[in-house]
PDB file of C-alpha atoms in Angstrom:
ATOM      1  CA  UNK T 287      16.071 -23.502  20.130  1.00 48.00           C
ATOM      2  CA  UNK T 288      16.477 -19.991  21.535  1.00 49.00           C
ATOM      3  CA  UNK T 289      15.490 -19.665  25.190  1.00 49.00           C
ATOM      4  CA  UNK T 290      12.712 -17.230  26.004  1.00 51.00           C
ATOM      5  CA  UNK T 291      10.464 -16.327  28.883  1.00 54.00           C
ATOM      6  CA  UNK T 292       7.600 -18.133  27.154  1.00 65.00           C
ATOM      7  CA  UNK T 293       6.241 -21.361  28.526  1.00 75.00           C
ATOM      8  CA  UNK T 294       5.958 -23.662  25.531  1.00 80.00           C
ATOM      9  CA  UNK T 295       3.990 -26.857  25.517  1.00 86.00           C
ATOM     10  CA  UNK T 296       5.660 -30.030  24.204  1.00 90.00           C
ATOM     11  CA  UNK T 297       4.224 -29.653  20.679  1.00 93.00           C
ATOM     12  CA  UNK T 298       5.049 -25.932  20.562  1.00 92.00           C
ATOM     13  CA  UNK T 299       8.623 -26.594  21.655  1.00 91.00           C
ATOM     14  CA  UNK T 300       8.952 -29.291  19.030  1.00 94.00           C
ATOM     15  CA  UNK T 301       7.446 -27.008  16.386  1.00 95.00           C
ATOM     16  CA  UNK T 302       9.786 -24.077  17.040  1.00 92.00           C
ATOM     17  CA  UNK T 303      12.786 -26.357  17.262  1.00 92.00           C
ATOM     18  CA  UNK T 304      11.894 -27.753  13.832  1.00 94.00           C
ATOM     19  CA  UNK T 305      11.050 -24.351  12.315  1.00 94.00           C
ATOM     20  CA  UNK T 306      14.158 -22.553  13.613  1.00 90.00           C
ATOM     21  CA  UNK T 307      16.505 -25.390  12.687  1.00 91.00           C
ATOM     22  CA  UNK T 308      15.253 -25.252   9.093  1.00 93.00           C
ATOM     23  CA  UNK T 309      14.734 -21.459   9.047  1.00 93.00           C
ATOM     24  CA  UNK T 310      11.129 -21.896   8.071  1.00 95.00           C
ATOM     25  CA  UNK T 311       9.278 -18.624   7.559  1.00 96.00           C
ATOM     26  CA  UNK T 312       5.866 -19.828   6.395  1.00 97.00           C
ATOM     27  CA  UNK T 313       3.898 -22.966   7.135  1.00 97.00           C
ATOM     28  CA  UNK T 314       0.783 -24.130   5.392  1.00 97.00           C
ATOM     29  CA  UNK T 315      -1.874 -26.494   6.636  1.00 96.00           C
ATOM     30  CA  UNK T 316      -0.482 -30.005   6.338  1.00 96.00           C
ATOM     31  CA  UNK T 317       3.189 -29.071   6.682  1.00 96.00           C
ATOM     32  CA  UNK T 318       3.326 -29.825  10.410  1.00 96.00           C
ATOM     33  CA  UNK T 319       1.438 -33.090  10.027  1.00 96.00           C
ATOM     34  CA  UNK T 320       4.145 -34.391   7.737  1.00 94.00           C
ATOM     35  CA  UNK T 321       7.116 -32.862   9.572  1.00 94.00           C
ATOM     36  CA  UNK T 322       6.139 -33.792  13.130  1.00 94.00           C
ATOM     37  CA  UNK T 323       4.121 -36.941  12.454  1.00 94.00           C
ATOM     38  CA  UNK T 324       0.994 -35.663  14.214  1.00 95.00           C
ATOM     39  CA  UNK T 325      -2.678 -35.831  13.262  1.00 96.00           C
ATOM     40  CA  UNK T 326      -4.487 -33.090  11.313  1.00 96.00           C
ATOM     41  CA  UNK T 327      -6.522 -32.318  14.430  1.00 97.00           C
ATOM     42  CA  UNK T 328      -3.369 -31.919  16.521  1.00 96.00           C
ATOM     43  CA  UNK T 329      -1.949 -29.603  13.884  1.00 96.00           C
ATOM     44  CA  UNK T 330      -5.166 -27.536  13.805  1.00 97.00           C
ATOM     45  CA  UNK T 331      -5.179 -27.220  17.601  1.00 96.00           C
ATOM     46  CA  UNK T 332      -1.481 -26.327  17.686  1.00 96.00           C
ATOM     47  CA  UNK T 333      -1.831 -23.591  15.067  1.00 96.00           C
ATOM     48  CA  UNK T 334      -4.950 -22.243  16.739  1.00 96.00           C
ATOM     49  CA  UNK T 335      -3.226 -21.992  20.116  1.00 94.00           C
ATOM     50  CA  UNK T 336      -0.058 -20.431  18.683  1.00 94.00           C
ATOM     51  CA  UNK T 337      -2.080 -17.899  16.722  1.00 94.00           C
ATOM     52  CA  UNK T 338      -4.199 -17.013  19.751  1.00 92.00           C
ATOM     53  CA  UNK T 339      -1.081 -16.597  21.914  1.00 90.00           C
ATOM     54  CA  UNK T 340       0.684 -14.413  19.334  1.00 91.00           C
ATOM     55  CA  UNK T 341       3.383 -16.932  18.485  1.00 92.00           C
ATOM     56  CA  UNK T 342       2.538 -17.204  14.785  1.00 95.00           C
ATOM     57  CA  UNK T 343       0.497 -14.942  12.522  1.00 96.00           C
ATOM     58  CA  UNK T 344      -2.286 -16.272  10.334  1.00 97.00           C
ATOM     59  CA  UNK T 345      -1.911 -14.404   7.032  1.00 98.00           C
ATOM     60  CA  UNK T 346      -4.815 -16.216   5.435  1.00 96.00           C
ATOM     61  CA  UNK T 347      -6.664 -19.426   6.050  1.00 95.00           C
ATOM     62  CA  UNK T 348      -4.080 -22.171   5.839  1.00 96.00           C
ATOM     63  CA  UNK T 349      -1.055 -19.821   5.646  1.00 98.00           C
ATOM     64  CA  UNK T 350       0.930 -18.898   8.774  1.00 98.00           C
ATOM     65  CA  UNK T 351       3.933 -16.621   9.269  1.00 97.00           C
ATOM     66  CA  UNK T 352       6.534 -17.923  11.718  1.00 96.00           C
ATOM     67  CA  UNK T 353       8.915 -15.650  13.686  1.00 93.00           C
ATOM     68  CA  UNK T 354      12.624 -16.162  12.935  1.00 88.00           C
ATOM     69  CA  UNK T 355      13.177 -16.195  16.682  1.00 83.00           C
ATOM     70  CA  UNK T 356      10.932 -16.018  19.704  1.00 79.00           C
ATOM     71  CA  UNK T 357      10.875 -12.560  21.292  1.00 71.00           C
ATOM     72  CA  UNK T 358      11.689 -12.514  25.024  1.00 73.00           C
ATOM     73  CA  UNK T 359       8.120 -12.431  26.252  1.00 70.00           C
ATOM     74  CA  UNK T 360       4.911 -10.962  24.917  1.00 64.00           C
ATOM     75  CA  UNK T 361       3.312 -11.431  21.520  1.00 81.00           C
ATOM     76  CA  UNK T 362       5.138 -11.360  18.214  1.00 89.00           C
ATOM     77  CA  UNK T 363       3.986  -8.470  16.031  1.00 90.00           C
ATOM     78  CA  UNK T 364       5.619  -8.345  12.584  1.00 94.00           C
ATOM     79  CA  UNK T 365       5.361  -5.126  10.612  1.00 94.00           C
ATOM     80  CA  UNK T 366       2.439  -4.654   8.191  1.00 96.00           C
ATOM     81  CA  UNK T 367       5.008  -4.408   5.372  1.00 97.00           C
ATOM     82  CA  UNK T 368       6.328  -7.869   6.186  1.00 97.00           C
ATOM     83  CA  UNK T 369       2.860  -9.394   6.401  1.00 97.00           C
ATOM     84  CA  UNK T 370       1.903  -7.938   3.018  1.00 98.00           C
ATOM     85  CA  UNK T 371       5.171  -8.916   1.332  1.00 98.00           C
ATOM     86  CA  UNK T 372       5.037 -12.530   2.499  1.00 98.00           C
ATOM     87  CA  UNK T 373       1.318 -12.973   1.817  1.00 98.00           C
ATOM     88  CA  UNK T 374       1.627 -11.593  -1.712  1.00 98.00           C
ATOM     89  CA  UNK T 375       4.609 -13.834  -2.376  1.00 98.00           C
ATOM     90  CA  UNK T 376       2.756 -16.887  -1.132  1.00 97.00           C
ATOM     91  CA  UNK T 377      -0.193 -16.029  -3.400  1.00 97.00           C
ATOM     92  CA  UNK T 378       2.164 -15.317  -6.321  1.00 98.00           C
ATOM     93  CA  UNK T 379       0.491 -11.926  -6.662  1.00 98.00           C
ATOM     94  CA  UNK T 380       1.903  -8.620  -7.873  1.00 98.00           C
ATOM     95  CA  UNK T 381       1.277  -5.695  -5.546  1.00 98.00           C
ATOM     96  CA  UNK T 382       2.271  -2.269  -4.305  1.00 98.00           C
ATOM     97  CA  UNK T 383       1.383  -0.498  -1.077  1.00 98.00           C
ATOM     98  CA  UNK T 384      -0.361   2.831  -1.510  1.00 97.00           C
ATOM     99  CA  UNK T 385      -2.635   5.183   0.427  1.00 97.00           C
ATOM    100  CA  UNK T 386      -1.901   6.358   3.994  1.00 96.00           C
ATOM    101  CA  UNK T 387       1.148   4.112   4.468  1.00 96.00           C
ATOM    102  CA  UNK T 388       2.711   5.546   1.307  1.00 97.00           C
ATOM    103  CA  UNK T 389       1.748   9.116   2.269  1.00 97.00           C
ATOM    104  CA  UNK T 390       3.551   8.634   5.569  1.00 95.00           C
ATOM    105  CA  UNK T 391       6.549   6.884   3.990  1.00 96.00           C
ATOM    106  CA  UNK T 392       7.119   9.791   1.589  1.00 97.00           C
ATOM    107  CA  UNK T 393       6.628  12.403   4.352  1.00 96.00           C
ATOM    108  CA  UNK T 394       3.517  13.767   2.679  1.00 96.00           C
ATOM    109  CA  UNK T 395       1.609  13.240   5.905  1.00 90.00           C
ATOM    110  CA  UNK T 396       2.651  12.882   9.516  1.00 85.00           C
ATOM    111  CA  UNK T 397      -0.509  10.983  10.349  1.00 84.00           C
ATOM    112  CA  UNK T 398       0.211   7.379  11.285  1.00 84.00           C
ATOM    113  CA  UNK T 399      -1.497   4.995   8.882  1.00 84.00           C
ATOM    114  CA  UNK T 400      -4.284   3.077  10.595  1.00 90.00           C
ATOM    115  CA  UNK T 401      -4.970   0.861   7.594  1.00 94.00           C
ATOM    116  CA  UNK T 402      -2.534  -0.541   5.057  1.00 97.00           C
ATOM    117  CA  UNK T 403      -3.894  -0.227   1.513  1.00 98.00           C
ATOM    118  CA  UNK T 404      -2.562  -2.628  -1.092  1.00 98.00           C
ATOM    119  CA  UNK T 405      -3.151  -2.579  -4.839  1.00 98.00           C
ATOM    120  CA  UNK T 406      -2.723  -6.207  -5.907  1.00 98.00           C
ATOM    121  CA  UNK T 407      -3.717  -8.846  -8.457  1.00 98.00           C
ATOM    122  CA  UNK T 408      -5.207 -11.402  -6.062  1.00 98.00           C
ATOM    123  CA  UNK T 409      -7.240 -10.157  -3.088  1.00 98.00           C
ATOM    124  CA  UNK T 410     -10.109  -7.731  -2.612  1.00 97.00           C
ATOM    125  CA  UNK T 411     -11.725  -6.319   0.503  1.00 97.00           C
ATOM    126  CA  UNK T 412     -10.963  -5.458   4.116  1.00 97.00           C
ATOM    127  CA  UNK T 413      -9.122  -7.946   6.288  1.00 97.00           C
ATOM    128  CA  UNK T 414      -7.698  -7.993   9.784  1.00 97.00           C
ATOM    129  CA  UNK T 415      -4.353  -9.738  10.166  1.00 97.00           C
ATOM    130  CA  UNK T 416      -2.788 -10.038  13.619  1.00 94.00           C
ATOM    131  CA  UNK T 417      -5.259  -7.410  14.823  1.00 94.00           C
ATOM    132  CA  UNK T 418      -4.229  -4.871  12.158  1.00 96.00           C
ATOM    133  CA  UNK T 419      -6.586  -3.652   9.396  1.00 97.00           C
ATOM    134  CA  UNK T 420      -5.705  -4.031   5.712  1.00 98.00           C
ATOM    135  CA  UNK T 421      -7.535  -2.982   2.561  1.00 98.00           C
ATOM    136  CA  UNK T 422      -6.735  -5.117  -0.453  1.00 98.00           C
ATOM    137  CA  UNK T 423      -7.712  -3.487  -3.741  1.00 98.00           C
ATOM    138  CA  UNK T 424      -7.701  -5.955  -6.618  1.00 98.00           C
ATOM    139  CA  UNK T 425      -6.536  -4.435  -9.902  1.00 97.00           C
ATOM    140  CA  UNK T 426      -5.328  -5.673 -13.255  1.00 97.00           C
ATOM    141  CA  UNK T 427      -1.552  -6.069 -13.700  1.00 97.00           C
ATOM    142  CA  UNK T 428      -1.665  -3.101 -16.086  1.00 97.00           C
ATOM    143  CA  UNK T 429      -2.754  -0.827 -13.230  1.00 97.00           C
ATOM    144  CA  UNK T 430       0.406  -1.586 -11.235  1.00 98.00           C
ATOM    145  CA  UNK T 431       3.623   0.345 -11.775  1.00 98.00           C
ATOM    146  CA  UNK T 432       5.652   3.280 -10.568  1.00 98.00           C
ATOM    147  CA  UNK T 433       6.661   1.424  -7.423  1.00 97.00           C
ATOM    148  CA  UNK T 434       9.896   1.142  -5.479  1.00 97.00           C
ATOM    149  CA  UNK T 435      11.448  -1.495  -3.268  1.00 97.00           C
ATOM    150  CA  UNK T 436      12.004  -0.714   0.416  1.00 97.00           C
ATOM    151  CA  UNK T 437      13.825  -2.728   3.044  1.00 96.00           C
ATOM    152  CA  UNK T 438      11.745  -4.050   5.923  1.00 96.00           C
ATOM    153  CA  UNK T 439      13.503  -3.159   9.165  1.00 91.00           C
ATOM    154  CA  UNK T 440      14.888  -6.107  11.094  1.00 87.00           C
ATOM    155  CA  UNK T 441      14.464  -8.589   8.242  1.00 91.00           C
ATOM    156  CA  UNK T 442      16.097  -9.576   4.967  1.00 91.00           C
ATOM    157  CA  UNK T 443      12.819  -8.924   3.160  1.00 95.00           C
ATOM    158  CA  UNK T 444      11.728  -6.039   0.951  1.00 97.00           C
ATOM    159  CA  UNK T 445       8.303  -4.599   0.225  1.00 98.00           C
ATOM    160  CA  UNK T 446       6.948  -2.795  -2.821  1.00 98.00           C
ATOM    161  CA  UNK T 447       5.534   0.674  -2.196  1.00 98.00           C
ATOM    162  CA  UNK T 448       4.320   3.320  -4.628  1.00 98.00           C
ATOM    163  CA  UNK T 449       6.966   5.881  -5.598  1.00 98.00           C
ATOM    164  CA  UNK T 450       6.429   9.530  -4.703  1.00 98.00           C
ATOM    165  CA  UNK T 451       4.970  10.498  -8.131  1.00 98.00           C
ATOM    166  CA  UNK T 452       2.750   7.398  -8.153  1.00 98.00           C
ATOM    167  CA  UNK T 453       1.624   8.045  -4.574  1.00 98.00           C
ATOM    168  CA  UNK T 454       0.556  11.613  -5.385  1.00 98.00           C
ATOM    169  CA  UNK T 455      -1.163  10.361  -8.531  1.00 98.00           C
ATOM    170  CA  UNK T 456      -3.016   7.733  -6.469  1.00 98.00           C
ATOM    171  CA  UNK T 457      -4.159  10.497  -4.123  1.00 98.00           C
ATOM    172  CA  UNK T 458      -5.892  12.185  -7.063  1.00 98.00           C
ATOM    173  CA  UNK T 459      -7.052   9.106  -8.966  1.00 97.00           C
ATOM    174  CA  UNK T 460      -8.392   7.387  -5.833  1.00 97.00           C
ATOM    175  CA  UNK T 461      -9.359  10.549  -3.921  1.00 97.00           C
ATOM    176  CA  UNK T 462     -12.776   9.219  -2.911  1.00 96.00           C
ATOM    177  CA  UNK T 463     -11.146   6.273  -1.139  1.00 96.00           C
ATOM    178  CA  UNK T 464      -8.320   8.222   0.507  1.00 96.00           C
ATOM    179  CA  UNK T 465     -10.036  11.597   1.011  1.00 95.00           C
ATOM    180  CA  UNK T 466      -7.009  13.385  -0.443  1.00 96.00           C
ATOM    181  CA  UNK T 467      -8.434  16.254  -2.483  1.00 96.00           C
ATOM    182  CA  UNK T 468      -7.563  19.099  -2.293  1.00 95.00           C
ATOM    183  CA  UNK T 469      -4.558  18.018  -0.168  1.00 96.00           C
ATOM    184  CA  UNK T 470      -2.893  16.326  -3.152  1.00 97.00           C
ATOM    185  CA  UNK T 471      -2.796  19.671  -4.970  1.00 97.00           C
ATOM    186  CA  UNK T 472      -0.852  21.091  -2.027  1.00 96.00           C
ATOM    187  CA  UNK T 473       1.693  18.284  -2.362  1.00 97.00           C
ATOM    188  CA  UNK T 474       2.132  19.080  -6.061  1.00 97.00           C
ATOM    189  CA  UNK T 475       2.390  22.819  -5.418  1.00 95.00           C
ATOM    190  CA  UNK T 476       5.127  22.346  -2.837  1.00 95.00           C
ATOM    191  CA  UNK T 477       7.154  20.290  -5.324  1.00 95.00           C
ATOM    192  CA  UNK T 478       6.543  22.357  -8.418  1.00 94.00           C
ATOM    193  CA  UNK T 479      10.275  23.125  -8.757  1.00 95.00           C
ATOM    194  CA  UNK T 480      11.298  19.459  -8.542  1.00 96.00           C
ATOM    195  CA  UNK T 481      11.633  18.582 -12.225  1.00 95.00           C
ATOM    196  CA  UNK T 482      12.025  14.845 -11.732  1.00 97.00           C
ATOM    197  CA  UNK T 483       8.906  14.721  -9.583  1.00 97.00           C
ATOM    198  CA  UNK T 484       6.815  16.670 -12.095  1.00 97.00           C
ATOM    199  CA  UNK T 485       8.040  14.511 -14.987  1.00 96.00           C
ATOM    200  CA  UNK T 486       7.269  11.396 -12.966  1.00 97.00           C
ATOM    201  CA  UNK T 487       3.804  12.656 -12.066  1.00 97.00           C
ATOM    202  CA  UNK T 488       2.963  13.458 -15.697  1.00 97.00           C
ATOM    203  CA  UNK T 489       4.169   9.987 -16.685  1.00 96.00           C
ATOM    204  CA  UNK T 490       1.961   8.345 -14.043  1.00 97.00           C
ATOM    205  CA  UNK T 491      -1.064  10.367 -15.159  1.00 97.00           C
ATOM    206  CA  UNK T 492      -0.573   9.495 -18.831  1.00 96.00           C
ATOM    207  CA  UNK T 493       0.035   5.819 -18.069  1.00 96.00           C
ATOM    208  CA  UNK T 494      -2.570   5.096 -15.409  1.00 97.00           C
ATOM    209  CA  UNK T 495      -5.006   7.995 -15.234  1.00 96.00           C
ATOM    210  CA  UNK T 496      -8.685   7.988 -16.132  1.00 95.00           C
ATOM    211  CA  UNK T 497     -10.174  11.037 -17.796  1.00 95.00           C
ATOM    212  CA  UNK T 498     -11.024  12.705 -14.480  1.00 96.00           C
ATOM    213  CA  UNK T 499      -7.500  12.384 -13.086  1.00 97.00           C
ATOM    214  CA  UNK T 500      -5.948  13.540 -16.356  1.00 97.00           C
ATOM    215  CA  UNK T 501      -8.130  16.634 -16.585  1.00 96.00           C
ATOM    216  CA  UNK T 502      -7.593  17.602 -12.963  1.00 97.00           C
ATOM    217  CA  UNK T 503      -3.804  17.143 -12.950  1.00 97.00           C
ATOM    218  CA  UNK T 504      -3.351  18.858 -16.323  1.00 96.00           C
ATOM    219  CA  UNK T 505      -5.493  21.802 -15.247  1.00 96.00           C
ATOM    220  CA  UNK T 506      -3.723  22.141 -11.894  1.00 97.00           C
ATOM    221  CA  UNK T 507      -0.263  22.059 -13.466  1.00 96.00           C
ATOM    222  CA  UNK T 508      -1.264  24.885 -15.797  1.00 95.00           C
ATOM    223  CA  UNK T 509      -2.622  26.849 -12.835  1.00 94.00           C
ATOM    224  CA  UNK T 510       0.807  26.431 -11.243  1.00 95.00           C
ATOM    225  CA  UNK T 511       2.444  27.903 -14.336  1.00 93.00           C
ATOM    226  CA  UNK T 512       3.513  24.882 -16.354  1.00 93.00           C
ATOM    227  CA  UNK T 513       3.240  25.468 -20.107  1.00 87.00           C
ATOM    228  CA  UNK T 514       1.580  23.433 -22.860  1.00 85.00           C
ATOM    229  CA  UNK T 515       4.802  21.642 -23.723  1.00 88.00           C
ATOM    230  CA  UNK T 516       5.146  20.297 -20.189  1.00 89.00           C
ATOM    231  CA  UNK T 517       1.568  18.995 -20.052  1.00 91.00           C
ATOM    232  CA  UNK T 518       1.290  17.979 -23.723  1.00 92.00           C
ATOM    233  CA  UNK T 519       1.314  14.266 -22.885  1.00 92.00           C
ATOM    234  CA  UNK T 520      -1.772  14.738 -20.721  1.00 95.00           C
ATOM    235  CA  UNK T 521      -3.529  17.097 -23.143  1.00 92.00           C
ATOM    236  CA  UNK T 522      -3.084  14.704 -26.069  1.00 92.00           C
ATOM    237  CA  UNK T 523      -4.601  11.859 -24.057  1.00 92.00           C
ATOM    238  CA  UNK T 524      -7.964  13.523 -23.379  1.00 92.00           C
ATOM    239  CA  UNK T 525     -10.926  13.983 -25.690  1.00 86.00           C
ATOM    240  CA  UNK T 526     -12.897  17.200 -26.159  1.00 82.00           C
ATOM    241  CA  UNK T 527     -15.991  17.276 -23.954  1.00 81.00           C
ATOM    242  CA  UNK T 528     -18.777  19.586 -22.917  1.00 84.00           C
ATOM    243  CA  UNK T 529     -19.025  17.908 -19.528  1.00 88.00           C
ATOM    244  CA  UNK T 530     -17.424  19.817 -16.666  1.00 93.00           C
ATOM    245  CA  UNK T 531     -15.909  18.293 -13.535  1.00 95.00           C
ATOM    246  CA  UNK T 532     -14.855  20.270 -10.430  1.00 95.00           C
ATOM    247  CA  UNK T 533     -11.177  20.553  -9.625  1.00 96.00           C
ATOM    248  CA  UNK T 534     -12.085  19.765  -6.020  1.00 95.00           C
ATOM    249  CA  UNK T 535     -15.093  17.427  -5.851  1.00 94.00           C
ATOM    250  CA  UNK T 536     -17.614  18.375  -3.182  1.00 89.00           C
ATOM    251  CA  UNK T 537     -16.121  21.804  -2.523  1.00 84.00           C
ATOM    252  CA  UNK T 538     -18.778  24.460  -2.109  1.00 76.00           C
ATOM    253  CA  UNK T 539     -18.122  27.639  -4.059  1.00 70.00           C
ATOM    254  CA  UNK T 540     -18.116  29.027  -7.534  1.00 79.00           C
ATOM    255  CA  UNK T 541     -15.272  29.194  -9.989  1.00 86.00           C
ATOM    256  CA  UNK T 542     -14.408  29.726 -13.614  1.00 92.00           C
ATOM    257  CA  UNK T 543     -14.614  26.921 -16.139  1.00 92.00           C
ATOM    258  CA  UNK T 544     -11.405  26.005 -17.941  1.00 93.00           C
ATOM    259  CA  UNK T 545     -12.936  24.833 -21.212  1.00 91.00           C
ATOM    260  CA  UNK T 546      -9.690  23.336 -22.502  1.00 91.00           C
ATOM    261  CA  UNK T 547      -9.604  20.833 -19.659  1.00 94.00           C
ATOM    262  CA  UNK T 548     -13.323  20.711 -18.947  1.00 94.00           C
ATOM    263  CA  UNK T 549     -12.681  21.622 -15.309  1.00 95.00           C
ATOM    264  CA  UNK T 550     -14.487  23.973 -12.948  1.00 95.00           C
ATOM    265  CA  UNK T 551     -11.614  25.748 -11.193  1.00 94.00           C
ATOM    266  CA  UNK T 552     -12.871  25.997  -7.613  1.00 91.00           C
ATOM    267  CA  UNK T 553      -9.365  26.193  -6.134  1.00 89.00           C
ATOM    268  CA  UNK T 554      -6.652  28.729  -6.935  1.00 86.00           C
ATOM    269  CA  UNK T 555      -2.898  28.390  -6.550  1.00 82.00           C
ATOM    270  CA  UNK T 556      -2.787  30.977  -3.770  1.00 82.00           C
ATOM    271  CA  UNK T 557      -5.417  29.027  -1.825  1.00 77.00           C
ATOM    272  CA  UNK T 558      -3.182  26.036  -1.155  1.00 77.00           C
ATOM    273  CA  UNK T 559      -1.351  27.688   1.745  1.00 69.00           C
ATOM    274  CA  UNK T 560      -4.701  27.896   3.558  1.00 69.00           C
ATOM    275  CA  UNK T 561      -5.228  24.137   3.367  1.00 68.00           C
TER     276      UNK T 561
END
């Protein structure tokens, strides 16, 4: 076993020797009982102490992430991407990381993500793992898509994160959760000349959008100068309505109603530079 500055008890030393020799990444309750011939209570105490001392990470009750090697002193802190990727794999769940972590990854925002938001098919609610906050948003498999694989630094693992078009779409679709309107319109405006991005965004809207997201994105693209042909996919997917929704929810101020989209235009293209 690799030497470190940590003082390991006899059971801890035996555990890490066993785990590193077999390159074990995850242990579940009961694994150590069988491998080390100890009692369930000894296993529970061992895992509790290692978790408390930062030597393993409890991903969920009964599931623990083990470091590939012991760092030379201090607590082990794996990246949020690694914790999500391994937990989702252990739960056999589909997922993709979205929200602030994706905004930062795609250089849409320089703000460091405090919480990691995860669309997934298994978990729901806020959780704290290794002292870090996560928001798991349970969705149907049909709501997942438009993701890309990214390498997790320092590991052989990869994580799934929303692509740039999907991330901007999420910022509009899930604006109340992320607080990203009108900022998402700025992101679109700055990339209006990127044809692949616009095509990808329209595809995401048509595939995953509700009526509100479709009306807002279609209206905003026309404000930016895109013609009917370029937004036809979105226009064909909405139904005529007399109800009007604001382009920017909660924004004080008047505007003209775009009756084709059913949108109160309370933001103009030349306003985005002020945001």
